[in-house]
Amino acid sequence: MSETKNSSLLNFVANLTGEQYLKIEEDLGQGFVRLNTSEAERRQAKHDIQSMEDIVLEMMRNSRDAGASRIFIASTKEDNLIRKVSIIDDAWGIPAELHELIFEPRVTSKLENVITDRYGIHGRGMALFSIKQVADDVELVFSTPGRGSVFRVQTSTGLLTERKDQSTYPTIKYRKGEPIIIRGPHNIIRTVLEFNLDHQDLEIYLGSPSEILATMYYLCAQDKNSDDGSKSQDYKIWRSVSQAKSAAILADVAERRLGLKVSVRNTQRIMSGRVDPLKPMLDTLSNQKERKEPERKVDLLRSEPLARRISQEDLRQLSGIISDSFRAIADKYFMELSETPEVKAEKDCLKVTIKVQSKGN
Ligand SMILES: Nc1ncnc2c1ncn2[C@@H]1O[C@H](COP(=O)(O)OP(=O)(O)OP(=O)(O)O)[C@@H](O)[C@H]1O
Ligand SMILES: [Mg+2]
């Protein structure tokens, strides 16, 4: 068959069936159709995951249900457009044969133990499939039974929304000694903190890839130095940072094994202790008061009109200096001050009023 004949036949078939046809299991008439299962799932998936915060939440629920005790979440935004998040846990891990299957709909290990938490039912085998539909990329970077899992997700913030303000820490109030989030944008920080408050046995860290790597490095060193050697003997994947003998190897391990892209310059800084490790999310609660204070002071200083920063005492001193300096000039003109000069601070200027009178008045 000639090339043109072939393509016109393809067009003919495509027009006859239409792409629409593939999505429909039954045409019920009057504009009603029954979607086939995969199309219904695809639509449901888009409804399930509507933001980057939803993705982070589903990932944490998965780690929790797989028995994690530590979860590291590295989040970064590139070019103001691309959000990259890596989630590393120390849970049971996933057998190699299932690495791809878990992203398919209705694949779950929770047949007998569906969990209901404040977010609803967990165990439909749909979350990772849904994330795959809405994210630019989602990947299981590493997972082996007994060593935990590493997931990496990438989204375009133009396509999948996220809260614009990703830096504000939620406002916490204590009721009967219990911390409660009372205000703040529903950003990634709040999503993680809220989850952690519900599951206080979990140690969750949230920060940039460098901060997360520094924290892992620090925790390994701390365990090595502690008397309890058993901790450093588990083979959880995040501990692979402790084997890196050079900054270049650490950067390589971080990227290939942990889904953390950190420059060699930064791994050098991490190895020489120049990047502070993160505190567990729950510990940041008690730090809020101390942490917020200096930030607020700087902000106040920035928003306060410039000239108003000068104290009354300094303004009085300036008035004295003007008074002394002006005396010599006034003499030349047979004048004198009728009262002490007034120095008033306005927004970004100082207004000086010097009242004069003829000498000997
Ligand atoms: N961090 C993890 N550690 C171990 N296993 C995991 C992890 N994340 C996902 N899995 C496995 O992948 C399966 C599919 O996960 P997915 O989130 O898609 O569905 P689910 O958790 O079973 O149900 P739901 O759709 O309600 O979230 C899980 O049932 C679990 O077996
Ligand atoms: Mg899940």
mmCIF file of C-alpha atoms and ligand atoms in Angstrom:
data_model
loop_
_atom_site.group_PDB
_atom_site.id
_atom_site.type_symbol
_atom_site.label_atom_id
_atom_site.label_comp_id
_atom_site.label_asym_id
_atom_site.label_seq_id
_atom_site.Cartn_x
_atom_site.Cartn_y
_atom_site.Cartn_z
ATOM 1 C CA MET A 1 0.000 0.000 0.000
ATOM 2 C CA SER A 2 1.323 3.448 -0.856
ATOM 3 C CA GLU A 3 2.277 5.912 1.885
ATOM 4 C CA THR A 4 -0.643 8.289 1.154
ATOM 5 C CA LYS A 5 -3.193 5.542 0.962
ATOM 6 C CA ASN A 6 -1.925 4.162 4.264
ATOM 7 C CA SER A 7 -2.234 7.485 6.114
ATOM 8 C CA SER A 8 -5.695 8.193 4.686
ATOM 9 C CA LEU A 9 -6.842 4.795 5.865
ATOM 10 C CA LEU A 10 -5.485 5.557 9.335
ATOM 11 C CA ASN A 11 -7.324 8.871 9.329
ATOM 12 C CA PHE A 12 -10.482 7.126 8.229
ATOM 13 C CA VAL A 13 -10.271 4.633 11.113
ATOM 14 C CA ALA A 14 -9.388 7.355 13.612
ATOM 15 C CA ASN A 15 -12.360 9.440 12.523
ATOM 16 C CA LEU A 16 -14.662 6.492 12.649
ATOM 17 C CA THR A 17 -13.765 5.396 16.152
ATOM 18 C CA GLY A 18 -12.525 8.724 17.522
ATOM 19 C CA GLU A 19 -10.283 9.050 20.543
ATOM 20 C CA GLN A 20 -13.403 9.703 22.583
ATOM 21 C CA TYR A 21 -14.591 6.223 21.807
ATOM 22 C CA LEU A 22 -11.642 4.706 23.694
ATOM 23 C CA LYS A 23 -12.721 6.391 26.908
ATOM 24 C CA ILE A 24 -16.287 5.084 26.827
ATOM 25 C CA GLU A 25 -17.524 1.716 28.001
ATOM 26 C CA GLU A 26 -21.188 2.374 27.222
ATOM 27 C CA ASP A 27 -23.115 5.138 25.487
ATOM 28 C CA LEU A 28 -26.244 5.686 27.583
ATOM 29 C CA GLY A 29 -27.814 8.231 25.228
ATOM 30 C CA GLN A 30 -28.854 11.867 25.744
ATOM 31 C CA GLY A 31 -25.252 12.829 26.350
ATOM 32 C CA PHE A 32 -24.685 10.253 29.099
ATOM 33 C CA VAL A 33 -21.870 7.734 28.891
ATOM 34 C CA ARG A 34 -20.266 5.194 31.150
ATOM 35 C CA LEU A 35 -16.505 5.775 31.163
ATOM 36 C CA ASN A 36 -14.235 2.787 30.961
ATOM 37 C CA THR A 37 -12.382 2.026 34.193
ATOM 38 C CA SER A 38 -9.052 3.504 33.208
ATOM 39 C CA GLU A 39 -10.569 6.815 32.106
ATOM 40 C CA ALA A 40 -12.629 7.032 35.303
ATOM 41 C CA GLU A 41 -9.490 6.332 37.313
ATOM 42 C CA ARG A 42 -7.530 8.945 35.429
ATOM 43 C CA ARG A 43 -10.178 11.573 36.165
ATOM 44 C CA GLN A 44 -10.500 10.551 39.807
ATOM 45 C CA ALA A 45 -6.716 10.696 40.115
ATOM 46 C CA LYS A 46 -6.618 14.314 39.013
ATOM 47 C CA HIS A 47 -9.281 15.122 41.538
ATOM 48 C CA ASP A 48 -7.449 13.314 44.364
ATOM 49 C CA ILE A 49 -4.180 15.193 44.086
ATOM 50 C CA GLN A 50 -4.645 18.886 43.568
ATOM 51 C CA SER A 51 -1.479 20.373 44.987
ATOM 52 C CA MET A 52 2.117 19.704 45.903
ATOM 53 C CA GLU A 53 1.002 19.663 49.530
ATOM 54 C CA ASP A 54 -1.349 16.732 48.716
ATOM 55 C CA ILE A 55 1.609 14.831 47.243
ATOM 56 C CA VAL A 56 3.762 15.365 50.325
ATOM 57 C CA LEU A 57 0.893 14.238 52.535
ATOM 58 C CA GLU A 58 0.279 11.010 50.570
ATOM 59 C CA MET A 59 3.977 10.211 50.638
ATOM 60 C CA MET A 60 4.101 10.653 54.428
ATOM 61 C CA ARG A 61 1.022 8.445 54.863
ATOM 62 C CA ASN A 62 2.729 5.739 52.823
ATOM 63 C CA SER A 63 5.907 5.943 54.898
ATOM 64 C CA ARG A 64 3.907 5.865 58.114
ATOM 65 C CA ASP A 65 1.942 2.783 57.039
ATOM 66 C CA ALA A 66 5.167 1.044 56.034
ATOM 67 C CA GLY A 67 6.458 1.390 59.596
ATOM 68 C CA ALA A 68 8.794 4.375 59.259
ATOM 69 C CA SER A 69 10.252 5.969 62.350
ATOM 70 C CA ARG A 70 12.177 8.684 60.463
ATOM 71 C CA ILE A 71 11.135 10.588 57.361
ATOM 72 C CA PHE A 72 13.385 13.112 55.610
ATOM 73 C CA ILE A 73 11.717 15.535 53.206
ATOM 74 C CA ALA A 74 13.910 17.681 50.979
ATOM 75 C CA SER A 75 12.119 20.385 49.075
ATOM 76 C CA THR A 76 13.467 22.911 46.631
ATOM 77 C CA LYS A 77 12.126 25.234 43.964
ATOM 78 C CA GLU A 78 14.104 25.868 40.802
ATOM 79 C CA ASP A 79 13.763 28.916 38.549
ATOM 80 C CA ASN A 80 10.609 29.770 40.470
ATOM 81 C CA LEU A 81 8.863 27.138 38.351
ATOM 82 C CA ILE A 82 9.858 23.612 39.226
ATOM 83 C CA ARG A 83 9.286 22.085 42.640
ATOM 84 C CA LYS A 84 11.421 19.083 43.487
ATOM 85 C CA VAL A 85 10.718 17.017 46.550
ATOM 86 C CA SER A 86 12.529 13.908 47.772
ATOM 87 C CA ILE A 87 11.088 11.734 50.517
ATOM 88 C CA ILE A 88 13.392 9.300 52.239
ATOM 89 C CA ASP A 89 12.155 6.910 54.902
ATOM 90 C CA ASP A 90 13.474 4.077 57.020
ATOM 91 C CA ALA A 91 10.393 1.892 56.612
ATOM 92 C CA TRP A 92 10.027 -1.686 55.311
ATOM 93 C CA GLY A 93 10.879 -0.887 51.736
ATOM 94 C CA ILE A 94 9.420 -2.310 48.535
ATOM 95 C CA PRO A 95 10.507 -5.498 46.722
ATOM 96 C CA ALA A 96 12.140 -4.891 43.335
ATOM 97 C CA GLU A 97 9.374 -6.694 41.377
ATOM 98 C CA LEU A 98 6.873 -4.117 42.616
ATOM 99 C CA HIS A 99 8.891 -0.968 41.916
ATOM 100 C CA GLU A 100 6.950 -0.183 38.767
ATOM 101 C CA LEU A 101 3.656 -1.814 39.676
ATOM 102 C CA ILE A 102 3.032 0.433 42.687
ATOM 103 C CA PHE A 103 2.439 3.319 40.264
ATOM 104 C CA GLU A 104 -0.419 1.440 38.613
ATOM 105 C CA PRO A 105 -3.998 1.929 39.822
ATOM 106 C CA ARG A 106 -5.417 -0.375 42.493
ATOM 107 C CA VAL A 107 -2.045 -1.823 43.436
ATOM 108 C CA THR A 108 -1.800 -1.940 47.210
ATOM 109 C CA SER A 109 -0.372 -4.012 50.028
ATOM 110 C CA LYS A 110 -3.170 -2.908 52.331
ATOM 111 C CA LEU A 111 -5.867 -5.406 51.413
ATOM 112 C CA GLU A 112 -6.343 -6.546 55.000
ATOM 113 C CA ASN A 113 -5.297 -3.417 56.821
ATOM 114 C CA VAL A 114 -6.942 -0.352 55.376
ATOM 115 C CA ILE A 115 -6.169 2.572 57.649
ATOM 116 C CA THR A 116 -8.509 5.448 58.346
ATOM 117 C CA ASP A 117 -6.914 8.647 59.519
ATOM 118 C CA ARG A 118 -8.074 12.262 59.653
ATOM 119 C CA TYR A 119 -7.544 12.478 55.875
ATOM 120 C CA GLY A 120 -9.853 9.542 55.112
ATOM 121 C CA ILE A 121 -9.328 5.971 53.980
ATOM 122 C CA HIS A 122 -5.823 4.826 53.124
ATOM 123 C CA GLY A 123 -5.403 1.647 51.145
ATOM 124 C CA ARG A 124 -7.109 2.152 47.798
ATOM 125 C CA GLY A 125 -3.901 1.666 45.898
ATOM 126 C CA MET A 126 -4.469 4.926 44.062
ATOM 127 C CA ALA A 127 -2.222 7.655 45.509
ATOM 128 C CA LEU A 128 0.987 6.911 43.603
ATOM 129 C CA PHE A 129 -1.002 6.432 40.391
ATOM 130 C CA SER A 130 -2.690 9.788 40.977
ATOM 131 C CA ILE A 131 0.629 11.474 41.675
ATOM 132 C CA LYS A 132 1.976 10.049 38.435
ATOM 133 C CA GLN A 133 -0.939 11.628 36.545
ATOM 134 C CA VAL A 134 -0.411 15.119 37.896
ATOM 135 C CA ALA A 135 3.351 15.361 38.437
ATOM 136 C CA ASP A 136 5.941 15.988 35.741
ATOM 137 C CA ASP A 137 7.860 13.088 37.125
ATOM 138 C CA VAL A 138 7.705 10.690 40.032
ATOM 139 C CA GLU A 139 10.314 8.094 40.608
ATOM 140 C CA LEU A 140 11.200 5.439 43.128
ATOM 141 C CA VAL A 141 14.908 6.191 43.353
ATOM 142 C CA PHE A 142 15.725 3.356 45.711
ATOM 143 C CA SER A 143 13.929 0.767 47.796
ATOM 144 C CA THR A 144 14.873 -2.590 49.189
ATOM 145 C CA PRO A 145 13.064 -4.570 51.869
ATOM 146 C CA GLY A 146 14.533 -3.649 55.216
ATOM 147 C CA ARG A 147 16.373 -0.541 54.025
ATOM 148 C CA GLY A 148 13.608 1.997 53.416
ATOM 149 C CA SER A 149 12.532 3.921 50.330
ATOM 150 C CA VAL A 150 13.472 7.033 48.436
ATOM 151 C CA PHE A 151 10.887 8.746 46.234
ATOM 152 C CA ARG A 152 11.514 11.799 44.108
ATOM 153 C CA VAL A 153 8.743 13.984 42.676
ATOM 154 C CA GLN A 154 8.953 16.914 40.322
ATOM 155 C CA THR A 155 6.109 19.269 39.448
ATOM 156 C CA SER A 156 5.671 22.445 37.436
ATOM 157 C CA THR A 157 4.162 24.968 39.763
ATOM 158 C CA GLY A 158 2.274 26.402 36.782
ATOM 159 C CA LEU A 159 0.523 23.070 36.194
ATOM 160 C CA LEU A 160 0.063 21.752 39.708
ATOM 161 C CA THR A 161 -0.622 24.391 42.305
ATOM 162 C CA GLU A 162 1.109 24.859 45.613
ATOM 163 C CA ARG A 163 0.783 27.595 48.195
ATOM 164 C CA LYS A 164 2.634 30.683 47.051
ATOM 165 C CA ASP A 165 3.972 31.323 50.519
ATOM 166 C CA GLN A 166 6.179 28.351 51.312
ATOM 167 C CA SER A 167 8.221 30.032 54.017
ATOM 168 C CA THR A 168 5.741 31.108 56.688
ATOM 169 C CA TYR A 169 5.732 28.881 59.721
ATOM 170 C CA PRO A 170 2.226 28.261 61.105
ATOM 171 C CA THR A 171 1.128 30.053 64.244
ATOM 172 C CA ILE A 172 0.835 27.685 67.157
ATOM 173 C CA LYS A 173 -1.177 28.005 70.323
ATOM 174 C CA TYR A 174 -1.003 25.728 73.314
ATOM 175 C CA ARG A 175 -4.295 24.430 74.678
ATOM 176 C CA LYS A 176 -3.958 22.388 77.862
ATOM 177 C CA GLY A 177 -0.291 22.006 77.042
ATOM 178 C CA GLU A 178 -1.041 20.605 73.565
ATOM 179 C CA PRO A 179 0.209 22.550 70.518
ATOM 180 C CA ILE A 180 -2.516 23.469 68.045
ATOM 181 C CA ILE A 181 -2.068 25.162 64.697
ATOM 182 C CA ILE A 182 -4.327 28.172 64.646
ATOM 183 C CA ARG A 183 -3.173 30.131 61.609
ATOM 184 C CA GLY A 184 -0.846 30.142 58.625
ATOM 185 C CA PRO A 185 -0.929 29.252 54.944
ATOM 186 C CA HIS A 186 -1.561 25.602 54.105
ATOM 187 C CA ASN A 187 1.944 25.206 52.728
ATOM 188 C CA ILE A 188 4.314 22.238 52.845
ATOM 189 C CA ILE A 189 5.607 23.238 56.301
ATOM 190 C CA ARG A 190 2.098 23.254 57.731
ATOM 191 C CA THR A 191 1.160 19.973 56.006
ATOM 192 C CA VAL A 192 4.196 18.261 57.503
ATOM 193 C CA LEU A 193 3.768 19.798 60.940
ATOM 194 C CA GLU A 194 0.076 18.920 61.079
ATOM 195 C CA PHE A 195 0.859 15.322 60.130
ATOM 196 C CA ASN A 196 3.663 15.145 62.676
ATOM 197 C CA LEU A 197 1.410 16.493 65.437
ATOM 198 C CA ASP A 198 -0.975 13.614 64.688
ATOM 199 C CA HIS A 199 1.900 11.123 64.708
ATOM 200 C CA GLN A 200 4.277 12.333 67.353
ATOM 201 C CA ASP A 201 6.262 9.112 67.420
ATOM 202 C CA LEU A 202 7.585 9.953 63.948
ATOM 203 C CA GLU A 203 10.795 11.950 63.578
ATOM 204 C CA ILE A 204 10.305 14.091 60.506
ATOM 205 C CA TYR A 205 12.821 16.497 59.011
ATOM 206 C CA LEU A 206 11.967 19.114 56.403
ATOM 207 C CA GLY A 207 14.488 21.340 54.635
ATOM 208 C CA SER A 208 16.549 21.925 51.520
ATOM 209 C CA PRO A 209 18.512 19.016 49.978
ATOM 210 C CA SER A 210 21.731 20.367 51.569
ATOM 211 C CA GLU A 211 20.114 20.688 54.976
ATOM 212 C CA ILE A 212 18.658 17.186 54.775
ATOM 213 C CA LEU A 213 22.018 15.739 53.760
ATOM 214 C CA ALA A 214 23.778 17.646 56.550
ATOM 215 C CA THR A 215 21.225 16.253 59.010
ATOM 216 C CA MET A 216 21.779 12.668 57.852
ATOM 217 C CA TYR A 217 25.531 13.155 58.055
ATOM 218 C CA TYR A 218 25.262 14.639 61.523
ATOM 219 C CA LEU A 219 22.922 11.900 62.816
ATOM 220 C CA CYS A 220 25.295 9.187 61.578
ATOM 221 C CA ALA A 221 28.275 10.849 63.263
ATOM 222 C CA GLN A 222 26.283 11.269 66.460
ATOM 223 C CA ASP A 223 25.274 7.580 66.518
ATOM 224 C CA LYS A 224 28.856 6.532 65.817
ATOM 225 C CA ASN A 225 30.063 8.527 68.798
ATOM 226 C CA SER A 226 27.332 7.316 71.120
ATOM 227 C CA ASP A 227 27.808 4.286 73.351
ATOM 228 C CA ASP A 228 24.867 2.533 71.753
ATOM 229 C CA GLY A 229 26.522 1.067 68.663
ATOM 230 C CA SER A 230 23.357 -0.795 67.593
ATOM 231 C CA LYS A 231 21.864 2.284 65.911
ATOM 232 C CA SER A 232 24.668 2.736 63.439
ATOM 233 C CA GLN A 233 24.454 -0.945 62.589
ATOM 234 C CA ASP A 234 21.136 -0.782 60.808
ATOM 235 C CA TYR A 235 21.478 -0.629 57.072
ATOM 236 C CA LYS A 236 18.851 1.913 56.292
ATOM 237 C CA ILE A 237 19.541 3.606 53.012
ATOM 238 C CA TRP A 238 19.849 7.101 54.468
ATOM 239 C CA ARG A 239 22.850 5.919 56.476
ATOM 240 C CA SER A 240 24.816 5.328 53.284
ATOM 241 C CA VAL A 241 26.040 8.936 53.682
ATOM 242 C CA SER A 242 28.338 7.771 56.478
ATOM 243 C CA GLN A 243 30.411 5.680 54.078
ATOM 244 C CA ALA A 244 31.363 8.596 51.835
ATOM 245 C CA LYS A 245 35.071 9.279 52.210
ATOM 246 C CA SER A 246 35.187 12.436 50.121
ATOM 247 C CA ALA A 247 32.925 15.354 49.226
ATOM 248 C CA ALA A 248 32.675 14.129 45.620
ATOM 249 C CA ILE A 249 31.552 10.667 46.755
ATOM 250 C CA LEU A 250 29.046 12.165 49.172
ATOM 251 C CA ALA A 251 27.517 14.253 46.362
ATOM 252 C CA ASP A 252 27.311 11.149 44.189
ATOM 253 C CA VAL A 253 25.732 8.954 46.889
ATOM 254 C CA ALA A 254 23.293 11.751 47.715
ATOM 255 C CA GLU A 255 22.072 12.008 44.150
ATOM 256 C CA ARG A 256 22.032 8.384 43.072
ATOM 257 C CA ARG A 257 20.870 6.779 46.294
ATOM 258 C CA LEU A 258 18.929 9.478 48.102
ATOM 259 C CA GLY A 259 17.527 11.625 45.316
ATOM 260 C CA LEU A 260 19.287 14.680 46.757
ATOM 261 C CA LYS A 261 21.087 16.964 44.353
ATOM 262 C CA VAL A 262 23.794 18.736 46.323
ATOM 263 C CA SER A 263 26.877 20.397 44.818
ATOM 264 C CA VAL A 264 30.371 19.203 45.763
ATOM 265 C CA ARG A 265 30.991 22.645 47.222
ATOM 266 C CA ASN A 266 28.090 22.080 49.585
ATOM 267 C CA THR A 267 29.063 18.501 50.448
ATOM 268 C CA GLN A 268 32.479 19.908 51.383
ATOM 269 C CA ARG A 269 30.770 22.372 53.690
ATOM 270 C CA ILE A 270 28.636 19.556 55.139
ATOM 271 C CA MET A 271 31.649 17.357 55.836
ATOM 272 C CA SER A 272 33.456 20.171 57.593
ATOM 273 C CA GLY A 273 30.411 20.908 59.771
ATOM 274 C CA ARG A 274 29.613 24.250 58.153
ATOM 275 C CA VAL A 275 25.957 23.402 57.356
ATOM 276 C CA ASP A 276 23.783 23.220 60.439
ATOM 277 C CA PRO A 277 21.735 20.040 60.772
ATOM 278 C CA LEU A 278 17.969 20.430 60.992
ATOM 279 C CA LYS A 279 15.971 19.890 64.127
ATOM 280 C CA PRO A 280 13.164 17.328 64.002
ATOM 281 C CA MET A 281 9.950 19.080 62.955
ATOM 282 C CA LEU A 282 8.354 18.734 66.394
ATOM 283 C CA ASP A 283 11.362 20.372 68.057
ATOM 284 C CA THR A 284 10.930 23.431 65.851
ATOM 285 C CA LEU A 285 7.699 24.123 67.756
ATOM 286 C CA SER A 286 9.469 25.012 70.978
ATOM 287 C CA ASN A 287 11.992 27.067 69.050
ATOM 288 C CA GLN A 288 9.436 29.258 67.403
ATOM 289 C CA LYS A 289 9.375 31.910 70.090
ATOM 290 C CA GLU A 290 13.136 32.330 70.153
ATOM 291 C CA ARG A 291 13.436 31.949 66.399
ATOM 292 C CA LYS A 292 10.731 34.448 65.509
ATOM 293 C CA GLU A 293 11.915 37.186 67.836
ATOM 294 C CA PRO A 294 15.060 38.312 65.999
ATOM 295 C CA GLU A 295 13.320 38.019 62.614
ATOM 296 C CA ARG A 296 10.543 40.310 63.798
ATOM 297 C CA LYS A 297 13.025 42.836 65.120
ATOM 298 C CA VAL A 298 14.735 43.026 61.747
ATOM 299 C CA ASP A 299 11.405 43.374 60.009
ATOM 300 C CA LEU A 300 10.278 46.115 62.348
ATOM 301 C CA LEU A 301 13.501 47.926 61.786
ATOM 302 C CA ARG A 302 12.983 47.651 58.054
ATOM 303 C CA SER A 303 9.391 48.861 58.044
ATOM 304 C CA GLU A 304 9.876 51.702 60.562
ATOM 305 C CA PRO A 305 10.376 55.160 59.003
ATOM 306 C CA LEU A 306 14.116 55.817 58.859
ATOM 307 C CA ALA A 307 14.347 59.114 60.744
ATOM 308 C CA ARG A 308 12.071 57.830 63.520
ATOM 309 C CA ARG A 309 14.771 55.438 64.598
ATOM 310 C CA ILE A 310 16.642 58.365 66.184
ATOM 311 C CA SER A 311 15.906 58.521 69.886
ATOM 312 C CA GLN A 312 14.512 61.630 71.604
ATOM 313 C CA GLU A 313 17.729 61.913 73.556
ATOM 314 C CA ASP A 314 19.798 62.119 70.351
ATOM 315 C CA LEU A 315 17.376 64.654 68.900
ATOM 316 C CA ARG A 316 17.857 66.835 72.015
ATOM 317 C CA GLN A 317 21.627 66.505 71.658
ATOM 318 C CA LEU A 318 21.391 67.618 68.025
ATOM 319 C CA SER A 319 19.277 70.592 69.071
ATOM 320 C CA GLY A 320 22.080 71.580 71.516
ATOM 321 C CA ILE A 321 24.735 71.355 68.768
ATOM 322 C CA ILE A 322 22.627 73.512 66.405
ATOM 323 C CA SER A 323 22.034 76.015 69.148
ATOM 324 C CA ASP A 324 25.804 76.327 69.863
ATOM 325 C CA SER A 325 26.782 76.567 66.180
ATOM 326 C CA PHE A 326 24.094 79.053 65.327
ATOM 327 C CA ARG A 327 25.082 81.476 68.090
ATOM 328 C CA ALA A 328 28.167 82.685 66.193
ATOM 329 C CA ILE A 329 26.162 83.314 63.015
ATOM 330 C CA ALA A 330 23.345 85.028 64.893
ATOM 331 C CA ASP A 331 25.825 87.400 66.528
ATOM 332 C CA LYS A 332 26.842 88.734 63.130
ATOM 333 C CA TYR A 333 23.259 89.807 62.471
ATOM 334 C CA PHE A 334 22.466 91.076 65.947
ATOM 335 C CA MET A 335 20.110 88.208 66.511
ATOM 336 C CA GLU A 336 19.700 85.569 69.108
ATOM 337 C CA LEU A 337 17.650 82.414 69.552
ATOM 338 C CA SER A 338 14.233 83.093 71.026
ATOM 339 C CA GLU A 339 13.940 79.431 72.107
ATOM 340 C CA THR A 340 15.941 76.224 71.812
ATOM 341 C CA PRO A 341 15.876 74.839 68.255
ATOM 342 C CA GLU A 342 13.281 72.173 67.706
ATOM 343 C CA VAL A 343 14.419 69.009 65.890
ATOM 344 C CA LYS A 344 11.528 66.843 64.715
ATOM 345 C CA ALA A 345 11.938 63.414 63.131
ATOM 346 C CA GLU A 346 9.564 62.765 60.267
ATOM 347 C CA LYS A 347 9.447 59.812 57.857
ATOM 348 C CA ASP A 348 12.820 60.155 56.197
ATOM 349 C CA CYS A 349 13.815 63.700 57.164
ATOM 350 C CA LEU A 350 14.681 65.778 60.182
ATOM 351 C CA LYS A 351 12.921 69.122 60.420
ATOM 352 C CA VAL A 352 14.746 71.831 62.340
ATOM 353 C CA THR A 353 12.993 75.020 63.481
ATOM 354 C CA ILE A 354 15.238 77.828 64.701
ATOM 355 C CA LYS A 355 13.270 80.738 66.095
ATOM 356 C CA VAL A 356 15.154 84.042 66.244
ATOM 357 C CA GLN A 357 14.650 87.512 67.676
ATOM 358 C CA SER A 358 16.629 90.778 67.708
ATOM 359 C CA LYS A 359 19.336 90.813 70.270
ATOM 360 C CA GLY A 360 18.399 92.267 73.614
ATOM 361 C CA ASN A 361 14.646 91.946 72.987
HETATM 362 N N1 LIG B 1 7.268 4.580 51.494
HETATM 363 C C1 LIG B 1 6.799 3.354 51.236
HETATM 364 N N2 LIG B 1 7.324 2.287 51.850
HETATM 365 C C2 LIG B 1 6.882 1.039 51.601
HETATM 366 N N3 LIG B 1 5.905 0.758 50.730
HETATM 367 C C3 LIG B 1 5.339 1.776 50.084
HETATM 368 C C4 LIG B 1 5.760 3.129 50.290
HETATM 369 N N4 LIG B 1 5.021 3.912 49.482
HETATM 370 C C5 LIG B 1 4.192 3.111 48.809
HETATM 371 N N5 LIG B 1 4.374 1.814 49.161
HETATM 372 C C6 LIG B 1 3.654 0.655 48.618
HETATM 373 O O1 LIG B 1 3.013 1.023 47.433
HETATM 374 C C7 LIG B 1 1.614 0.715 47.506
HETATM 375 C C8 LIG B 1 0.835 1.729 46.684
HETATM 376 O O2 LIG B 1 0.864 2.994 47.331
HETATM 377 P P1 LIG B 1 -0.316 4.016 47.086
HETATM 378 O O3 LIG B 1 -0.136 5.178 47.943
HETATM 379 O O4 LIG B 1 -0.475 4.204 45.629
HETATM 380 O O5 LIG B 1 -1.612 3.208 47.547
HETATM 381 P P2 LIG B 1 -2.065 2.826 49.011
HETATM 382 O O6 LIG B 1 -1.211 3.484 50.009
HETATM 383 O O7 LIG B 1 -2.137 1.349 49.074
HETATM 384 O O8 LIG B 1 -3.547 3.400 49.046
HETATM 385 P P3 LIG B 1 -4.014 4.943 48.846
HETATM 386 O O9 LIG B 1 -4.343 5.110 47.414
HETATM 387 O O10 LIG B 1 -5.236 5.048 49.714
HETATM 388 O O11 LIG B 1 -2.887 5.804 49.263
HETATM 389 C C9 LIG B 1 1.293 0.732 48.976
HETATM 390 O O12 LIG B 1 0.162 -0.081 49.275
HETATM 391 C C10 LIG B 1 2.587 0.169 49.583
HETATM 392 O O13 LIG B 1 2.575 -1.226 49.534
HETATM 393 MG MG MG B 2 -0.931 5.617 49.887
#
